[in-house]
CSV table of C-alpha atoms in Angstrom, one decimal:
chain,number,residue,atom,x,y,z
F,21,PRO,CA,0.0,0.0,0.0
F,22,HIS,CA,0.9,3.7,0.0
F,23,SER,CA,2.9,4.8,3.0
F,24,VAL,CA,3.4,7.7,5.4
F,25,ASP,CA,6.6,9.0,7.0
F,26,THR,CA,5.3,9.2,10.6
F,27,GLU,CA,8.4,11.1,11.6
F,28,ILE,CA,7.2,14.0,9.5
F,29,PHE,CA,3.5,13.5,9.8
F,30,PHE,CA,2.9,13.4,13.6
F,31,PRO,CA,0.4,14.8,16.1
F,32,GLY,CA,0.7,18.3,17.4
F,33,LYS,CA,-1.4,20.8,19.3
F,34,LYS,CA,-4.8,21.5,18.0
F,35,SER,CA,-5.8,25.0,17.1
F,36,LYS,CA,-8.0,26.9,19.6
F,37,ASN,CA,-10.9,27.3,17.2
F,38,PHE,CA,-12.5,24.1,15.8
F,39,SER,CA,-11.1,23.7,12.3
F,40,VAL,CA,-11.7,21.5,9.3
F,41,ILE,CA,-8.9,21.0,6.7
F,42,TYR,CA,-9.3,20.0,3.1
F,43,VAL,CA,-6.1,19.2,1.1
F,44,GLY,CA,-6.2,18.4,-2.6
F,45,ARG,CA,-6.9,19.6,-6.1
F,46,LEU,CA,-9.6,22.3,-6.3
F,47,ILE,CA,-11.9,20.6,-8.8
F,48,LYS,CA,-15.6,20.0,-8.8
F,49,GLU,CA,-15.4,16.2,-8.3
F,50,LYS,CA,-13.5,16.8,-5.0
F,51,GLY,CA,-16.8,18.4,-3.7
F,52,ILE,CA,-15.3,21.8,-3.1
F,53,ARG,CA,-18.5,23.7,-3.9
F,54,ASP,CA,-20.5,21.7,-1.3
F,55,LEU,CA,-17.8,22.3,1.2
F,56,LEU,CA,-18.1,26.0,0.7
F,57,GLU,CA,-21.9,25.9,1.0
F,58,ILE,CA,-21.5,24.0,4.3
F,59,ALA,CA,-18.9,26.6,5.5
F,60,ARG,CA,-21.6,29.3,4.8
F,61,GLU,CA,-24.0,27.4,7.0
F,62,LEU,CA,-21.6,26.5,9.8
F,63,ASP,CA,-19.9,29.9,10.3
F,64,LEU,CA,-18.5,29.0,13.7
F,65,ILE,CA,-16.2,26.3,12.2
F,66,GLU,CA,-13.0,27.4,10.5
F,67,PHE,CA,-12.4,25.8,7.1
F,68,LEU,CA,-8.8,25.6,5.9
F,69,ILE,CA,-8.4,24.9,2.2
F,70,VAL,CA,-5.0,23.7,0.9
F,71,GLY,CA,-4.4,23.1,-2.8
F,72,ASP,CA,-4.7,24.6,-6.3
F,73,GLY,CA,-6.8,24.1,-9.3
F,74,PRO,CA,-9.6,25.4,-11.5
F,75,LEU,CA,-11.9,26.3,-8.6
F,76,LYS,CA,-9.3,28.4,-6.8
F,77,ASN,CA,-11.0,31.7,-7.6
F,78,GLU,CA,-14.3,30.4,-6.2
F,79,VAL,CA,-12.5,29.5,-2.9
F,80,VAL,CA,-10.6,32.8,-2.8
F,81,ASN,CA,-13.6,34.9,-3.6
F,82,CYS,CA,-16.3,33.0,-1.6
F,83,GLY,CA,-16.6,36.0,0.8
F,84,LEU,CA,-16.6,33.8,3.9
F,85,ASN,CA,-14.7,34.9,7.0
F,86,ASN,CA,-14.4,31.3,8.2
F,87,VAL,CA,-12.8,30.0,5.0
F,88,LYS,CA,-9.0,30.4,4.9
F,89,TYR,CA,-7.4,29.6,1.5
F,90,LEU,CA,-3.8,28.6,2.2
F,91,GLY,CA,-2.8,27.9,-1.4
F,92,TYR,CA,-0.5,25.0,-2.5
F,93,VAL,CA,1.6,23.8,0.4
F,94,GLU,CA,4.7,21.6,-0.3
F,95,HIS,CA,4.5,18.1,0.9
F,96,GLY,CA,6.5,18.0,4.2
F,97,PRO,CA,6.6,19.5,7.7
F,98,GLU,CA,4.6,22.6,6.9
F,99,LEU,CA,1.7,20.5,5.5
F,100,ALA,CA,2.0,18.1,8.5
F,101,LYS,CA,1.7,21.0,10.9
F,102,LEU,CA,-1.6,22.1,9.2
F,103,TYR,CA,-3.0,18.6,9.5
F,104,SER,CA,-2.0,18.2,13.1
F,105,ASN,CA,-3.5,21.6,14.1
F,106,ALA,CA,-6.8,20.8,12.5
F,107,HIS,CA,-9.6,18.9,14.3
F,108,ILE,CA,-10.9,17.0,11.3
F,109,CYS,CA,-9.9,16.3,7.7
F,110,VAL,CA,-12.5,16.2,5.0
F,111,LEU,CA,-12.3,14.4,1.7
F,112,ASN,CA,-15.6,15.1,-0.2
F,113,SER,CA,-14.9,13.4,-3.5
F,114,PHE,CA,-17.6,12.0,-5.8
F,115,LYS,CA,-17.4,9.6,-8.7
F,116,VAL,CA,-17.7,11.0,-12.2
F,117,SER,CA,-17.8,9.1,-15.5
F,118,LYS,CA,-14.0,8.7,-15.9
F,119,TRP,CA,-12.7,9.2,-12.3
F,120,GLU,CA,-13.2,8.0,-8.8
F,121,GLU,CA,-11.1,8.6,-5.7
F,122,LEU,CA,-9.0,5.4,-5.8
F,123,TYR,CA,-7.1,6.0,-2.7
F,124,GLY,CA,-6.8,9.2,-0.7
F,125,ILE,CA,-3.3,9.6,0.6
F,126,VAL,CA,-4.5,12.8,2.4
F,127,LEU,CA,-6.5,10.5,4.7
F,128,LEU,CA,-3.4,8.6,5.7
F,129,GLU,CA,-1.4,11.8,6.3
F,130,ALA,CA,-4.2,13.3,8.4
F,131,LEU,CA,-4.5,10.2,10.5
F,132,SER,CA,-0.8,10.0,11.0
F,133,CYS,CA,-1.1,13.5,12.5
F,134,GLY,CA,-3.7,12.4,14.9
F,135,THR,CA,-6.5,14.1,13.0
F,136,PRO,CA,-9.7,12.0,12.4
F,137,VAL,CA,-11.3,12.0,8.9
F,138,ILE,CA,-14.6,12.3,7.2
F,139,SER,CA,-14.7,11.0,3.7
F,140,THR,CA,-17.2,10.1,1.1
F,141,ASP,CA,-17.6,6.4,0.3
F,142,CYS,CA,-15.5,6.3,-2.8
F,143,ILE,CA,-13.7,3.0,-3.5
F,144,GLY,CA,-10.3,4.1,-2.1
F,145,PRO,CA,-11.5,5.8,1.2
F,146,LYS,CA,-13.7,2.8,1.9
F,147,GLU,CA,-10.6,0.7,2.4
F,148,ILE,CA,-9.0,3.2,4.8
F,149,VAL,CA,-11.7,4.8,6.9
F,150,LYS,CA,-12.8,2.8,10.0
F,151,PRO,CA,-15.3,3.9,12.7
F,152,LYS,CA,-12.6,4.1,15.4
F,153,PHE,CA,-11.1,7.2,13.7
F,154,GLY,CA,-13.4,8.4,11.0
F,155,PHE,CA,-16.7,8.6,9.2
F,156,LEU,CA,-17.8,7.6,5.7
F,157,VAL,CA,-20.6,9.6,4.2
F,158,GLN,CA,-22.6,9.1,1.0
F,159,GLN,CA,-21.2,10.8,-2.1
F,160,ARG,CA,-22.9,14.1,-3.1
F,161,ASN,CA,-24.8,14.1,0.2
F,162,LYS,CA,-24.1,17.6,1.6
F,163,GLU,CA,-26.6,17.3,4.5
F,164,GLU,CA,-25.0,14.0,5.8
F,165,LEU,CA,-21.5,15.6,5.7
F,166,LYS,CA,-22.8,18.7,7.5
F,167,LYS,CA,-24.4,16.6,10.2
F,168,LYS,CA,-21.1,14.7,10.7
F,169,LEU,CA,-19.2,18.0,11.0
F,170,ILE,CA,-21.7,19.3,13.6
F,171,TYR,CA,-21.4,16.0,15.5
F,172,VAL,CA,-17.6,16.2,15.7
F,173,CYS,CA,-17.7,19.9,16.6
F,174,ASN,CA,-20.0,19.1,19.5
F,175,ASN,CA,-18.0,16.0,20.6
F,176,LYS,CA,-14.4,17.3,20.9
F,177,ARG,CA,-13.4,14.7,23.5
F,178,SER,CA,-14.2,11.9,21.2
F,179,ILE,CA,-12.1,13.5,18.5
F,180,VAL,CA,-9.0,13.2,20.7
F,181,LYS,CA,-9.6,9.5,21.2
F,182,MET,CA,-10.3,9.0,17.5
F,183,GLY,CA,-7.1,10.9,16.7
F,184,ARG,CA,-5.0,8.5,18.8
F,185,SER,CA,-6.7,5.5,17.2
F,186,GLY,CA,-6.0,6.9,13.7
F,187,ARG,CA,-2.3,7.4,14.6
F,188,ASN,CA,-2.0,3.9,15.9
F,189,PHE,CA,-3.7,2.5,12.8
F,190,ILE,CA,-1.1,4.3,10.6
F,191,LEU,CA,1.8,3.1,12.7
F,192,ALA,CA,0.6,-0.5,12.4
F,193,ASN,CA,-0.3,-0.5,8.7
F,194,TYR,CA,1.2,2.4,6.7
F,195,GLU,CA,4.5,3.5,8.3
F,196,VAL,CA,7.0,4.0,5.5
F,197,ARG,CA,10.0,2.2,7.2
F,198,ASN,CA,7.9,-0.9,8.0
F,199,LEU,CA,6.6,-1.1,4.5
F,200,ALA,CA,10.1,-0.5,3.1
F,201,THR,CA,11.3,-3.6,5.0
F,202,LYS,CA,8.4,-5.6,3.6
F,203,TRP,CA,9.2,-4.4,0.0
F,204,GLU,CA,12.8,-5.2,0.5
F,205,LYS,CA,11.9,-8.8,1.5
F,206,VAL,CA,9.6,-9.3,-1.4
F,207,LEU,CA,12.0,-7.9,-3.9
F,208,SER,CA,15.0,-9.9,-2.6
F,209,GLU,CA,13.0,-13.1,-2.6
F,210,LYS,CA,11.9,-12.4,-6.2
F,211,PHE,CA,15.5,-11.6,-7.2
F,212,TYR,CA,16.7,-14.8,-5.5
F,213,LEU,CA,14.0,-17.0,-7.2
F,214,SER,CA,14.8,-15.5,-10.6
F,215,ASN,CA,18.5,-16.4,-10.4
């Protein structure tokens, strides 16, 4: 599977205000427009948008004080800090004719930072998201996503517990050094058998 460098992506202090982070391309099939509509309705929650793409101007010019566009952030410590400061990470993708969210590395990175996740039930996220540290919602269901965000905002203590579970899940299944050792074993056995 994909892997995460848990020495870069690790838990940190959560921001004072309840915040939701989105990291990814700013395209319609990532559900950006619904996320902005939800932000309009939940003005006490801070929405952090990280990424670039065709819908950048809609995000920048949405006119919402609780939406902060952070632009494209290089993969590394700065991005990890944003994940770890947020309370929840959202991946709101939906399937279109020639594309579906096949994985969702942002989910792994957020979980590694102790940040629980809410994702739509695309094929990839369904393999990652478990009830101990996240929620799956139906694709293109803005109301269900909004309800989950309200729930987590009102249950901050459970978010801490979910964050710990998510971090442990990543350490056990997706930590880059552990996976590198497994790949090394597979490749050396393959090389040995072919000679």
